Short mmCIF file of C-alpha atoms and ligand atoms in Angstrom, two decimals:
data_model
loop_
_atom_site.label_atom_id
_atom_site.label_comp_id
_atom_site.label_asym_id
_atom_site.label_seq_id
_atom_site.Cartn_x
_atom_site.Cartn_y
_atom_site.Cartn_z
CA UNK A 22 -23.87 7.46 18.70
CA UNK A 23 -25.55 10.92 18.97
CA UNK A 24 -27.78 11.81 15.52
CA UNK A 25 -29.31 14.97 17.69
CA UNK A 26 -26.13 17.24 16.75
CA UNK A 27 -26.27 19.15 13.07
CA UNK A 28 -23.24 17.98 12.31
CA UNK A 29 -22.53 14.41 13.93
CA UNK A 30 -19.33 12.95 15.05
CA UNK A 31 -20.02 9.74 13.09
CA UNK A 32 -22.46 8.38 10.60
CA UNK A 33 -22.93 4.75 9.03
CA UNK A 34 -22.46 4.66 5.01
CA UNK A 35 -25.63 2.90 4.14
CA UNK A 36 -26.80 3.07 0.48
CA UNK A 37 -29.84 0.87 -0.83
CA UNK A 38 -27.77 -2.58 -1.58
CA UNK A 39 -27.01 -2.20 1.96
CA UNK A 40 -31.14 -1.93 2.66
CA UNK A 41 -31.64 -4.81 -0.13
CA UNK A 42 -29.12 -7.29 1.62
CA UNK A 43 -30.45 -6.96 4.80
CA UNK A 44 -34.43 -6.97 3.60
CA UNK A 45 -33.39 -10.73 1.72
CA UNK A 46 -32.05 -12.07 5.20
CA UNK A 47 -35.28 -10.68 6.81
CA UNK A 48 -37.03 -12.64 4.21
CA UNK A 49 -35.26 -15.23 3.59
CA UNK A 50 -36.30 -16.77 7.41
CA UNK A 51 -32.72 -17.81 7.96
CA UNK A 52 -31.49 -15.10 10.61
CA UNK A 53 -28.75 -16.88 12.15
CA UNK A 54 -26.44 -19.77 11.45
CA UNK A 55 -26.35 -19.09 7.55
CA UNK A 56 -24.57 -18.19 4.41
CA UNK A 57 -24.13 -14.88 5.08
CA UNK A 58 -21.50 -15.50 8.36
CA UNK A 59 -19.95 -17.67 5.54
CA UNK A 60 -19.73 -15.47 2.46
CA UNK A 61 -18.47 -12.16 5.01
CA UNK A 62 -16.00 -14.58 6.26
CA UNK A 63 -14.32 -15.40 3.24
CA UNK A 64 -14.43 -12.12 1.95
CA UNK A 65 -12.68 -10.90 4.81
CA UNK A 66 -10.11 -13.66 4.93
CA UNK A 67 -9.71 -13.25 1.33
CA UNK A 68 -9.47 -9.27 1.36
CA UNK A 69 -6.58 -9.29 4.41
CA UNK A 70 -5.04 -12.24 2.72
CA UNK A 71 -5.64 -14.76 5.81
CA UNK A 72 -6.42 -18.78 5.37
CA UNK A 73 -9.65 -18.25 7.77
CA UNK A 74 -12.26 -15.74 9.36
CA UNK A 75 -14.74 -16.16 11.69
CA UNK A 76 -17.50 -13.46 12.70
CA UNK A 77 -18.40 -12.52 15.93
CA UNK A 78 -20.88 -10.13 17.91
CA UNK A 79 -18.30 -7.37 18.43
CA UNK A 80 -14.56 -6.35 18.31
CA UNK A 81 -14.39 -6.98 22.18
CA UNK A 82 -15.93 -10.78 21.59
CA UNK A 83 -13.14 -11.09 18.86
CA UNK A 84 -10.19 -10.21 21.30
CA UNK A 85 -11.84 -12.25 24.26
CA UNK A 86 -11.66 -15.55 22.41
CA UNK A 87 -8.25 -14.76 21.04
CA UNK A 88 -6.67 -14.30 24.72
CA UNK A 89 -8.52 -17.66 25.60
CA UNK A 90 -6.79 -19.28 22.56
CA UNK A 91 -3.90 -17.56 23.91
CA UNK A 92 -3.93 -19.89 26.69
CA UNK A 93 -4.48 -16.41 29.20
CA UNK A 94 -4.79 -17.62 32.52
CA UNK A 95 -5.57 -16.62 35.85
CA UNK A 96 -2.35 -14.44 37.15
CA UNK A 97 -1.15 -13.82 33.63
CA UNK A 98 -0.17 -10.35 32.03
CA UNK A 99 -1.06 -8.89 29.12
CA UNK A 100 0.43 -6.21 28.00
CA UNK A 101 -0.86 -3.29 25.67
CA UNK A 102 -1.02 0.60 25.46
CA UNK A 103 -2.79 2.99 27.77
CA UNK A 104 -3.91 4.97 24.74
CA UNK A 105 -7.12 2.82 23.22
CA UNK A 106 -10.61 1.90 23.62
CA UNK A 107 -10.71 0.53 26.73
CA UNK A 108 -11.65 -3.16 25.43
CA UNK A 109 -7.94 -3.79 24.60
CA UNK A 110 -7.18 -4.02 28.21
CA UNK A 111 -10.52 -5.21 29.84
CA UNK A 112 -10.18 -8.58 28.10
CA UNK A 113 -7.02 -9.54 30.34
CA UNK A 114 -9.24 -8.87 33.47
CA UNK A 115 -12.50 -10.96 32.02
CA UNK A 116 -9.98 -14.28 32.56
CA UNK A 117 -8.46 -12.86 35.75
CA UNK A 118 -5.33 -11.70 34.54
CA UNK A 119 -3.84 -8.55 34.46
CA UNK A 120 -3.22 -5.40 31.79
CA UNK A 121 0.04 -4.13 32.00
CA UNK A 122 0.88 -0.99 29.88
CA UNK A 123 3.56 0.41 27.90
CA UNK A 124 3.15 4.28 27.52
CA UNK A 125 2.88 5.59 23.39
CA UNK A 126 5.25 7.28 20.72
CA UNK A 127 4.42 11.01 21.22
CA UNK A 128 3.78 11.31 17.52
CA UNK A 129 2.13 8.34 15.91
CA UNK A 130 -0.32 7.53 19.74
CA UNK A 131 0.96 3.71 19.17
CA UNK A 132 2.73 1.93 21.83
CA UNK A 133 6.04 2.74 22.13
CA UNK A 134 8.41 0.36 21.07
CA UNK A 135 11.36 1.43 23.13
CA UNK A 136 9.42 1.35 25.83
CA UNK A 137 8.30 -2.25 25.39
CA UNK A 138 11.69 -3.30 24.66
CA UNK A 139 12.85 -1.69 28.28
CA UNK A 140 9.42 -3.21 30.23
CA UNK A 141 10.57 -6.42 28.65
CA UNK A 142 14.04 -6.38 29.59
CA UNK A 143 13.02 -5.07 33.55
CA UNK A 144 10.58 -8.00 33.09
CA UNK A 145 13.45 -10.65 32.15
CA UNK A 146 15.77 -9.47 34.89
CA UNK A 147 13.13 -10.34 37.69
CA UNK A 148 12.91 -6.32 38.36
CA UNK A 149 9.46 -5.19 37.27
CA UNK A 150 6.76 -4.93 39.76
CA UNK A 151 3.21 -2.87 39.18
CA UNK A 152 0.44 -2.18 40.96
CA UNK A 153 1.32 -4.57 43.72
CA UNK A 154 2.23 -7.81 41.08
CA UNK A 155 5.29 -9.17 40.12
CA UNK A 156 5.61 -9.56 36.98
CA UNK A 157 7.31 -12.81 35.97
CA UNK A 158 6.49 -12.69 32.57
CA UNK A 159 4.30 -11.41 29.71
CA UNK A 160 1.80 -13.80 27.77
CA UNK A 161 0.11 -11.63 25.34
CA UNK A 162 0.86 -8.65 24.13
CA UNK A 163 -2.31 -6.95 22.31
CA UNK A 164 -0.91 -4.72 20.00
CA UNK A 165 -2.95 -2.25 19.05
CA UNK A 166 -3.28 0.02 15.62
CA UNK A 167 -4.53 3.05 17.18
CA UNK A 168 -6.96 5.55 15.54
CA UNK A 169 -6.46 3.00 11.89
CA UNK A 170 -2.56 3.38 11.80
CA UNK A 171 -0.74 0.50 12.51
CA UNK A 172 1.66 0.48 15.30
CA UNK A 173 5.64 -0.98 14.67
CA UNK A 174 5.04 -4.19 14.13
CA UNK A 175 8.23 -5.36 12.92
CA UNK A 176 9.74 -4.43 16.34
CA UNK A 177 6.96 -5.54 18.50
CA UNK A 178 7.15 -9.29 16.84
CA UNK A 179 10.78 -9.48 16.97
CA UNK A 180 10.43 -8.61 21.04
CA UNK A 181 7.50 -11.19 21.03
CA UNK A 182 9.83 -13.89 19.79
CA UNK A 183 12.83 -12.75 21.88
CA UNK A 184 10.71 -13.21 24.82
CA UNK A 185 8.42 -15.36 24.07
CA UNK A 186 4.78 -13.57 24.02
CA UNK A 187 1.94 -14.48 21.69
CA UNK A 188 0.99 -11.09 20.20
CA UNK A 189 -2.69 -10.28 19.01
CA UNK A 190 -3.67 -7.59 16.78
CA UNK A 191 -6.29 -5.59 17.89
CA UNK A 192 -7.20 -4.12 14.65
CA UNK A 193 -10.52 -3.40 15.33
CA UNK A 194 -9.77 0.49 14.13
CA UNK A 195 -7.56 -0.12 11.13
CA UNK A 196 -9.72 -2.75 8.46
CA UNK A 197 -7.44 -1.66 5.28
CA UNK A 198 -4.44 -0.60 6.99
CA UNK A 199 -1.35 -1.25 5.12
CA UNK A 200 2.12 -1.59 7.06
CA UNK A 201 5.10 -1.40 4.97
CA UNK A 202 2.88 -2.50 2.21
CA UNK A 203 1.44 -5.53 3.87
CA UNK A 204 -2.51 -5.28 4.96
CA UNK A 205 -2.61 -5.57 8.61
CA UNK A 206 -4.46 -8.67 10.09
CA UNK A 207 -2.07 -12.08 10.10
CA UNK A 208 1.34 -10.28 11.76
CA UNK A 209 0.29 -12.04 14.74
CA UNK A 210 -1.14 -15.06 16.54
CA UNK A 211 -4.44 -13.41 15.08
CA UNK A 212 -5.95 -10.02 13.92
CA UNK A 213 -9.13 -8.41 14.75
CA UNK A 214 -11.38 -5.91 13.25
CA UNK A 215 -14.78 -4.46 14.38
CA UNK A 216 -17.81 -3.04 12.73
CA UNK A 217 -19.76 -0.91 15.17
CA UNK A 218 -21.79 1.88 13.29
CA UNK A 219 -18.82 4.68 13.75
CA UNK A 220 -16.35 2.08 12.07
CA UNK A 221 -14.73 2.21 8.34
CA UNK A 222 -17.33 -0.20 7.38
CA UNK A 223 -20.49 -1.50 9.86
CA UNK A 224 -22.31 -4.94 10.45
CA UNK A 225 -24.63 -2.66 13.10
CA UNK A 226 -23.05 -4.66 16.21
CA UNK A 227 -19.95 -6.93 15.22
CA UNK A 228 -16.26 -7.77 14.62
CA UNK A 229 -13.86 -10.86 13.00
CA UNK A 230 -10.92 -12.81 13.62
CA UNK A 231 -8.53 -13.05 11.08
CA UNK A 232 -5.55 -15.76 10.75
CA UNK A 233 -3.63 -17.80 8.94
CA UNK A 234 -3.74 -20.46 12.04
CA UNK A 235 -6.22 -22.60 10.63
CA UNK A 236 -6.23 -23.98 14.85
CA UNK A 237 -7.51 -20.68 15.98
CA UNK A 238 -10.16 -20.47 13.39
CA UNK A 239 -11.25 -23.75 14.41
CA UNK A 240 -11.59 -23.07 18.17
CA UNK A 241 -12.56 -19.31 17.62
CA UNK A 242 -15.58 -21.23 15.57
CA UNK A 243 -16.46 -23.61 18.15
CA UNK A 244 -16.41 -20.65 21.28
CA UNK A 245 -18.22 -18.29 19.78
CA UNK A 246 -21.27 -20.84 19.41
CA UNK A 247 -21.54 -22.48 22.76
CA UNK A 248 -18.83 -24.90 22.44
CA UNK A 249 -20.14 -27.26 20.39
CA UNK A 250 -17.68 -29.09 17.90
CA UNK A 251 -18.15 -28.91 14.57
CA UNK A 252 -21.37 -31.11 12.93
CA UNK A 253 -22.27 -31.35 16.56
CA UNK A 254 -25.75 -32.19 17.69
CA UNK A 255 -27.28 -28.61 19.36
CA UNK A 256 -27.09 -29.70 22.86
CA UNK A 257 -23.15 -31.54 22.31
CA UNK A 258 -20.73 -28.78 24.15
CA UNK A 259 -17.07 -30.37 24.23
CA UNK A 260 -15.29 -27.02 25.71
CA UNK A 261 -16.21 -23.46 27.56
CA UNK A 262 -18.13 -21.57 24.95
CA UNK A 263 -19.86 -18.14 24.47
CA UNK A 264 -22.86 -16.74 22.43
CA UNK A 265 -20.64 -15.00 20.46
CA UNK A 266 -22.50 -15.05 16.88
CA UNK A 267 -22.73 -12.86 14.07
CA UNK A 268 -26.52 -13.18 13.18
CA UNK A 269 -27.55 -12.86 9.28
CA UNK A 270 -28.49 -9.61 8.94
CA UNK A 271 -25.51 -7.81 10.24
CA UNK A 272 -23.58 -10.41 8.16
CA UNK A 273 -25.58 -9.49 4.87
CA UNK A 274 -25.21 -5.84 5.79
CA UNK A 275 -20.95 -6.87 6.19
CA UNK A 276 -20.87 -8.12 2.72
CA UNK A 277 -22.96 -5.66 1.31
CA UNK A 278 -20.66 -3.15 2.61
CA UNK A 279 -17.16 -4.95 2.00
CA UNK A 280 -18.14 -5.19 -1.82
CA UNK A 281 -17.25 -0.97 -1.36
CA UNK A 282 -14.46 -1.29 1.34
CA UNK A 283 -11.71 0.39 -0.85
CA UNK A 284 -14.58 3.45 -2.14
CA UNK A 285 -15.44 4.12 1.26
CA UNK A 286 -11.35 4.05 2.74
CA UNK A 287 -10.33 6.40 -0.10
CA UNK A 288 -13.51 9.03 0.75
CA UNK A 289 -12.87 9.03 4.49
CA UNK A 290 -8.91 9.77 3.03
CA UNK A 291 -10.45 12.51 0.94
CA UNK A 292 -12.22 13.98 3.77
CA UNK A 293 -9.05 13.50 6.12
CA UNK A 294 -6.73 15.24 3.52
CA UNK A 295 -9.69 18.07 3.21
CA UNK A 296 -9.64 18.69 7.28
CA UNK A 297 -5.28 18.56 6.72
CA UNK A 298 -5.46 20.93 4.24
CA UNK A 299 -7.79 23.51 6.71
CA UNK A 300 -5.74 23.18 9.21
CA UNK A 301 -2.74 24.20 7.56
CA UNK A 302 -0.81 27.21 8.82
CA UNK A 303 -3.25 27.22 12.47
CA UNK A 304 -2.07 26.60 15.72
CA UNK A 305 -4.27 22.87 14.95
CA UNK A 306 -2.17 19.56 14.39
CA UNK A 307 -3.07 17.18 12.52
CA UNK A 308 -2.33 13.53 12.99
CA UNK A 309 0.92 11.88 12.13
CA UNK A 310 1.58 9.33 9.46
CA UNK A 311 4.51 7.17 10.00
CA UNK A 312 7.16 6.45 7.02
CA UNK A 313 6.08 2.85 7.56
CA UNK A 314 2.21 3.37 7.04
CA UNK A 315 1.52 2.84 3.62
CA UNK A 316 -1.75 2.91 3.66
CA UNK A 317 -4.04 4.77 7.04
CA UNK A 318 -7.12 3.19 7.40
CA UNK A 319 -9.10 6.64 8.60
CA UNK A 320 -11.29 5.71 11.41
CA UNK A 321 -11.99 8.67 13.00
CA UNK A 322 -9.92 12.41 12.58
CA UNK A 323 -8.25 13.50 15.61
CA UNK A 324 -6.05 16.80 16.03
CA UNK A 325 -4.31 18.28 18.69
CA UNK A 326 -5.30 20.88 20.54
CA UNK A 327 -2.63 23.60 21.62
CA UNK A 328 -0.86 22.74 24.91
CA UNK A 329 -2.61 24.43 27.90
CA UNK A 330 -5.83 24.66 26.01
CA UNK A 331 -9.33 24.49 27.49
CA UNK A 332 -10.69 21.53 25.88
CA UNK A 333 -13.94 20.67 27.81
CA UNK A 334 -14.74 24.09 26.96
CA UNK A 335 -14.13 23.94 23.12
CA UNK A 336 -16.12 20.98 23.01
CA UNK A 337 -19.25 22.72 24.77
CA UNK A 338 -18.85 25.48 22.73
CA UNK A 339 -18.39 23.25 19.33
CA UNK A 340 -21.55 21.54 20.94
CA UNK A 341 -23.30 24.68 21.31
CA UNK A 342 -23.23 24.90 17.80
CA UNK A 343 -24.16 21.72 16.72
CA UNK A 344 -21.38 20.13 15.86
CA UNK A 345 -20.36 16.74 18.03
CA UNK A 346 -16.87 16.27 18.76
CA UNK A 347 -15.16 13.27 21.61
CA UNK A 348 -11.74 13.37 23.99
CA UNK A 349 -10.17 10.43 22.03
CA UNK A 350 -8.97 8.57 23.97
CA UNK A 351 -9.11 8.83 27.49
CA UNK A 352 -6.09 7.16 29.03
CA UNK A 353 -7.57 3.26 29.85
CA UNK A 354 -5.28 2.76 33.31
CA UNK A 355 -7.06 6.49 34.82
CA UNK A 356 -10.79 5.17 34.44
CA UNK A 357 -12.12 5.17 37.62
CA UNK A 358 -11.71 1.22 38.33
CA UNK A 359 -8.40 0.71 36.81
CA UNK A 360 -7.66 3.78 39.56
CA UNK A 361 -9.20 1.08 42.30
CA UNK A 362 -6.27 -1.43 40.81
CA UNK A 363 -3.81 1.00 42.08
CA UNK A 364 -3.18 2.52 38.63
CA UNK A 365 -2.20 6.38 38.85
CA UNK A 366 -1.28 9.82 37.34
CA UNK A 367 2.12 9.87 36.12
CA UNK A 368 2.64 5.95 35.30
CA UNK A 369 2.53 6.80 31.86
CA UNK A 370 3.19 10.76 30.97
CA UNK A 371 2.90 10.76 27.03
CA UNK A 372 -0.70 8.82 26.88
CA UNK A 373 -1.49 11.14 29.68
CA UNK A 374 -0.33 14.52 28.14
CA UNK A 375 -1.08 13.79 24.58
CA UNK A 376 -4.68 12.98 25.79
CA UNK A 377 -5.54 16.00 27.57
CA UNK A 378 -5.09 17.69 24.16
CA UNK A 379 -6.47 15.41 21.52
CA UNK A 380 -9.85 16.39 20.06
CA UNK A 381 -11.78 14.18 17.54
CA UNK A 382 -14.09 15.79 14.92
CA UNK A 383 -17.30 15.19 13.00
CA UNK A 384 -15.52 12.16 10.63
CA UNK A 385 -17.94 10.36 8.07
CA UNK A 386 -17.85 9.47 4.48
CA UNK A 387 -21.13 11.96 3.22
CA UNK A 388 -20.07 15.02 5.40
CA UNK A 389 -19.93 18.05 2.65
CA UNK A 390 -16.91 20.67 2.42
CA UNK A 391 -18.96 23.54 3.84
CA UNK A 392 -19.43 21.33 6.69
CA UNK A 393 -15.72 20.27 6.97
CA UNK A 394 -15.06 24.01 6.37
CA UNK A 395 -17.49 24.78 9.24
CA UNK A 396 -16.09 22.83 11.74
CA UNK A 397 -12.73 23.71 11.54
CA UNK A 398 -13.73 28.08 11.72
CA UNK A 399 -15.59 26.95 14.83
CA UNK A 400 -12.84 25.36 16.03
CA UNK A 401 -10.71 28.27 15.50
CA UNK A 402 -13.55 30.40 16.71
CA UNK A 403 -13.86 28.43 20.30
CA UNK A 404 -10.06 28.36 20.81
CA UNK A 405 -9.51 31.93 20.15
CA UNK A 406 -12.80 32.48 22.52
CA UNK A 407 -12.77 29.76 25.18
CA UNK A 408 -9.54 28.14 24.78
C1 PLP B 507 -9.06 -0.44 19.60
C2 PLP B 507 -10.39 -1.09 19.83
N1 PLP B 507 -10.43 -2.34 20.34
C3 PLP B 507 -11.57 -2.97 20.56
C4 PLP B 507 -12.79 -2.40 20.27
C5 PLP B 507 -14.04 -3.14 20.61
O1 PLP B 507 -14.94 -3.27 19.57
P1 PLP B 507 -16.50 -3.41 19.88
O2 PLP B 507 -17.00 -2.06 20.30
O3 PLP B 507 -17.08 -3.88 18.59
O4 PLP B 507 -16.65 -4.42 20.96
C6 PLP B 507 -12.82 -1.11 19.73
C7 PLP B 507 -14.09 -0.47 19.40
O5 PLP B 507 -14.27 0.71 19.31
C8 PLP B 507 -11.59 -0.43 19.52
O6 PLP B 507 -11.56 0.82 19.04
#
C-alpha cells in the first residue's frame, strides 16, 4: 500500500482506542497465545452469527486450512472464478491440486451461476477436460464474494449438494455482507474474512474462519498452531500443522476495530453513494448491486471504464496527479504462471473483457468530498484527454 500519492487508493481507519488497544498488548508482555485471539474470535463468531472463529495470519492462511479440512488432495479440483485476488485459486495448487474456473456474471463480477451449473453437468457426463486434466469431479468449490458483494449463493449450494462439492466462502472482501438478509459467513462448509490494511476493518496482517462446524473450528485451531492438540504439551504435534497465528496485537487492534464495524461499513457506503452520485449522467459505470444483496460490504469502489478505453494511460495520468488508482482484478488464470499451466486468452471472455475496463479508485473511510469530487473531474479529464 502506496502512502506517497496525495490522494491514496486505500487507508487504514485507525483512531486512538485503536493506538490504546494495541499499546496494552505491547505492555501487557503477552504478545501471542492470549485473550485477545479469544475475545476477536467470539466477537466475530458472534457478529456473523457462527458457533466458532478462529484467527489466523491472513485471508490466504484462512482458505489454506479450510481446503485441507476439505480433505483437498493431490489431483483434486477446485473450482472458483477467474475474477479475484489471486489467493482464491493458489490455495488448490499449495496441496497439488488444481483451480478450475467458471467465467463471471457480466454485471455483478461473481461467478456465474449458469456457467457452473453447465461445467458441472460437462463434469458429470465424463466430458470436461482442461488444460490437459480430466476432470472427474469437483471437491471444493471456493465461492467467492467479489469486491464485498456476495455471489448467488442459493444456487451455488444447491449445485454443491446436487453434485456433491464442499463449498468454502472466501469472504475475505465482504465482512458485513448481507445476502437476502442473511450475513454472509456460515452458507458453507466455512467462511473467511481478511483484515489486511486496505480491508473494511484491519488486524495489520490477518484473517478468520468462521463456522458453525464446531469440527472445523477444532482442526482449523490445532493447524494453525503447529499441530498440537488442544492442552497439548509445546513440543506434542498429533497432525500436519502451520504457523498460522494471529499474534496479540493485531488481535487487540481486531477488536478494537470490530467494536465500530457497522460505523465504518455505513461511511465507506456514504462515500460509495457520494462517487455514484458523481458519476451520474458520464460515460463512468458504477458497480452493480444485485436484488439479492441486501446489504454491500464496500471494500474497495470500482467503475467501468468505457469500452475501447486507454486504461494504462488514465491511470498514469490519474497518477500524474496524485491520485492512486489499481486494474481490479486482473484475470487469475492469465498471470504469467497460470499461462505456464496451459491457461489462455479466450477460456473465459467476460472476466477477460470486463477486466480490461475496470478501474478502482482512491476508497477509504476519511477521504473528504472535494477529494471524491477531485477524482472523479480527473477522471473525466484523463478520459476525454488520454482515453
Ligand atoms: C478474495 C480474496 N481472497 C483472499 C485474499 C487473501 O487475503 P490475505 O491478503 O489476507 O492473505 C484476499 C485479499 O485481498 C482477497 O481479496
Amino acid at each position: 500500500m502506496s502512502l506517497n500519492f496525495r490522494i491514496p487508493l486505500a487507508k487504514p481507519d485507525i483512531n486512538e482506542d485503536d493506538v490504546k488497544a494495541v499499546e496494552e498488548v505491547l505492555r501487557s508482555s503477552i504478545l501471542s497465545i492470549g485473550p485477545k485471539v479469544v475475545e476477536f474470535e467470539k466477537m466475530m463468531a458472534d457478529y456473523v452469527g457462527a458457533k466458532c472463529a478462529v484467527a489466523v495470519n491472513s485471508g490466504t492462511s484462512a482458505l489454506h486450512l479450510l481446503v485441507r479440512i476439505a480433505g483437498l488432495e493431490p489431483g483434486d479440483f477446485l473450482v472458483t472464478t477467474p475474477f479475484t485476488f489471486i489467493a482464491s485459486a493458489n490455495v488448490a495448487l499449495f496441496e497439488r491440486a488444481f483451480p478450475i474456473f467458471v467465467d463471471i456474471d457480466e454485471k455483478t463480477l461473481n461467478m456465474d451461476a449458469d456457467a457452473l451449473e453447465d461445467l458441472l453437468i460437462k463434469v458429470r457426463k465424463g466430458d470436461f477436460e482442461i488444460c490437459g486434466h480430466k476432470v472427474n469431479r469437483v471437491k471444493i468449490l471456493m465461492g467467492v464474494d467479489i469486491l464485498g458483494q456476495p455471489m448467488d449463493w442459493d444456487r451455488a449450494l444447491k449445485l454443491c449438494e446436487e453434485h456433491g462439492i464442499t463449498a468454502i466462502e472466501d469472504s475475505c472482501e465482504a465482512i458485513g455482507a448481507e445476502y437476502k438478509g442473511r450475513r454472509i459467513g456460515t452458507f458453507g462448509l466455512a467462511g473467511t474474512f481478511a483484515f489486511y490494511p486496505n480491508k473494511q476493518i484491519t488486524t495489520g496482517e490477518g484473517g478468520i474462519i468462521v463456522s458453525n462446524n464446531l469440527e472445523v473450528c477444532a482442526l482449523a485451531k490445532s493447524m494453525r498452531n503447529q499441530g498440537r492438540g488442544e492442552g497439548d504439551a509445546w513440543l506434542h504435534h498429533v497432525r500436519l500443522g502451520y504457523n498460522y497465528r494471529l499474534d496479540e496485537m493485531s488481535a487487540a487492534l481486531g477488536v478494537s476495530q470490530m467494536k465500530r464495524i457497522d460505523t465504518i461499513l455505513d461511511r465507506r457506503a456514504e462515500v460509495a453513494t457520494k462517487y455514484n452520485e458523481l458519476f451520474q449522467n458520464t460515460s463512468v459505470e458504477t458497480h452493480y448491486i444485485a436484488p439479492y444483496t441486501t446489504r454491500m460490504s464496500w471494500f474497495v469502489y470500482v467503475v467501468r471504464l468505457p469500452e475501447g478505453s486507454n486504461r494504462d494511460k488514465i491511470m498514469e495520468y490519474m497518477a500524474e496527479k496524485g491520485i492512486q488508482t489499481r486494474n481490479y482484478f486482473a484475470c487469475v488464470h492469465l498471470q504469467p504462471f497460470y499461462r505456464k499451466m496451459n491457461y489462455t486468452e479466450g477460456m473465459y471472455p467476460v472476466a477477460e473483457k470486463i477486466s480490461k475496463r475496470t478501474l478502482a479508485l482512491p476508497f477509504f473511510n476519511q477521504i473528504k468530498p472535494e477529494e471524491q469530487e477531485e477524482v472523479v473531474s480527473t477522471l473525466l479529464e484523463a478520459l476525454e484527454r488520454v482515453g
